[in-house]
XYZ file of C-alpha atoms in Angstrom:
155
model
C -28.106 -59.369 -38.038
C -30.602 -57.511 -35.863
C -29.524 -59.629 -32.893
C -25.891 -58.449 -33.277
C -27.020 -54.833 -33.450
C -29.043 -55.250 -30.245
C -26.115 -56.914 -28.460
C -23.692 -54.192 -29.597
C -26.123 -51.435 -28.637
C -26.669 -53.007 -25.189
C -22.908 -53.330 -24.618
C -22.370 -49.671 -25.552
C -25.148 -48.581 -23.179
C -23.687 -50.657 -20.319
C -20.175 -49.249 -20.880
C -21.563 -45.705 -21.020
C -23.407 -46.241 -17.728
C -20.292 -47.650 -16.033
C -18.190 -44.754 -17.345
C -20.804 -42.201 -16.195
C -21.020 -43.781 -12.740
C -17.211 -43.656 -12.345
C -17.165 -40.058 -13.568
C -19.861 -38.971 -11.088
C -18.210 -40.837 -8.214
C -14.860 -39.149 -8.871
C -16.532 -35.788 -9.354
C -18.083 -35.854 -5.891
C -15.617 -37.985 -3.905
C -12.363 -37.432 -5.829
C -10.957 -34.535 -3.815
C -11.519 -36.278 -0.481
C -10.168 -39.565 -1.867
C -6.949 -37.987 -3.183
C -6.446 -35.923 -0.014
C -6.890 -38.992 2.188
C -4.458 -41.102 0.131
C -1.791 -38.370 0.087
C -2.122 -37.873 3.848
C -1.784 -41.624 4.378
C 1.370 -41.741 2.211
C 3.105 -38.619 3.549
C 1.748 -38.439 7.136
C 1.347 -34.683 6.632
C -1.637 -32.374 6.216
C -2.717 -32.087 2.557
C -4.955 -29.486 0.952
C -6.256 -29.298 -2.613
C -7.546 -26.007 -3.978
C -9.360 -27.147 -7.141
C -10.253 -30.597 -8.468
C -11.781 -31.213 -11.881
C -12.454 -34.196 -14.133
C -12.110 -33.847 -17.877
C -13.357 -36.460 -20.309
C -12.326 -39.335 -20.476
C -11.379 -39.631 -16.777
C -8.542 -37.103 -16.908
C -7.856 -35.389 -13.596
C -6.799 -31.786 -13.173
C -5.742 -30.744 -9.684
C -4.673 -27.214 -8.767
C -3.047 -25.668 -5.705
C -1.862 -28.852 -3.980
C -0.148 -28.174 -0.669
C 1.502 -30.934 1.353
C 2.523 -29.225 4.578
C 6.302 -28.868 4.847
C 6.945 -31.103 1.843
C 5.537 -29.760 -1.432
C 3.525 -27.033 -3.108
C 2.281 -27.691 -6.626
C 0.467 -25.186 -8.826
C -1.154 -27.667 -11.219
C -1.219 -31.411 -11.897
C -2.811 -32.984 -14.980
C -3.196 -36.769 -14.972
C -4.380 -38.872 -17.893
C -4.642 -42.531 -16.834
C -4.390 -45.435 -19.247
C -7.826 -47.025 -19.046
C -6.875 -50.324 -20.793
C -3.922 -50.773 -18.416
C -6.134 -50.054 -15.408
C -8.566 -52.729 -16.558
C -5.653 -55.193 -16.604
C -4.614 -54.206 -13.049
C -1.537 -52.126 -13.955
C -1.112 -48.542 -12.778
C -0.198 -46.671 -15.953
C -0.502 -43.073 -17.070
C -0.658 -41.799 -20.641
C 0.313 -38.277 -19.609
C 1.260 -36.591 -16.343
C 1.999 -32.874 -16.395
C 3.185 -31.124 -13.216
C 3.434 -27.335 -13.356
C 5.187 -25.241 -10.711
C 6.213 -27.844 -8.126
C 8.206 -26.639 -5.136
C 9.586 -29.558 -3.138
C 11.245 -29.130 0.256
C 13.581 -31.638 1.898
C 14.722 -30.854 5.420
C 17.370 -32.822 7.274
C 16.954 -32.216 11.008
C 19.855 -32.387 13.478
C 19.507 -35.261 15.937
C 19.544 -34.078 19.564
C 20.482 -37.534 20.902
C 23.335 -38.224 18.509
C 25.836 -38.926 21.317
C 23.794 -41.568 23.161
C 23.689 -45.008 21.525
C 20.306 -46.288 20.470
C 19.207 -49.595 21.941
C 16.960 -52.035 20.185
C 14.739 -54.258 22.281
C 14.938 -57.994 21.736
C 11.181 -58.224 21.159
C 11.400 -56.025 18.078
C 14.159 -58.216 16.637
C 12.205 -61.434 17.185
C 9.228 -60.372 15.067
C 9.810 -60.706 11.338
C 8.765 -57.682 9.338
C 6.768 -58.130 6.170
C 8.195 -56.434 3.132
C 5.723 -54.898 0.769
C 6.546 -55.138 -2.911
C 7.490 -51.780 -4.441
C 4.769 -49.773 -6.122
C 5.127 -50.051 -9.882
C 4.012 -47.115 -11.974
C 4.223 -46.686 -15.736
C 4.498 -43.174 -17.198
C 4.278 -42.803 -20.964
C 4.717 -39.016 -20.879
C 5.882 -37.058 -17.810
C 6.316 -33.271 -17.997
C 7.593 -31.127 -15.119
C 7.652 -27.373 -15.742
C 9.046 -24.552 -13.580
C 10.059 -26.869 -10.734
C 12.133 -26.000 -7.705
C 13.719 -28.179 -5.005
C 14.740 -26.717 -1.640
C 17.292 -28.612 0.498
C 17.506 -27.512 4.104
C 20.275 -29.124 6.194
C 20.014 -28.288 9.907
C 22.893 -30.621 10.796
C 25.503 -28.257 9.360
C 26.848 -25.730 11.851
C 25.383 -27.304 14.972
């Protein structure tokens, strides 16, 4: 019986150390990691005002600004840890407060000239990436606003 207690105690200590290491890593590198990923996805400048980690691995991000695309007052993300261990991206709760999204359709200045496609670009097959699959168990969006700007009208 004492052997089982030692094994259980050792497993709990190892899990606590892994959890603490992940928490510290995200605490110090989380803001830069999220900013870099958002810039890679949107190809726009991203700034984050405040980044905090709440136990157990819940993220709270405030004052997110994606230049020309979105402004978000607050984002709360609670990931599903068992799903992450199985390799699935799942969230128990995502709460977005005060998002302001902007979509701008720009008038094409070369709309009258036909576009030509080179034969070398047609010869190379393009790899299709599988779509990103996300699972949301609870998604809340409060006080959101979407701005559509169409520059093609009236030109």
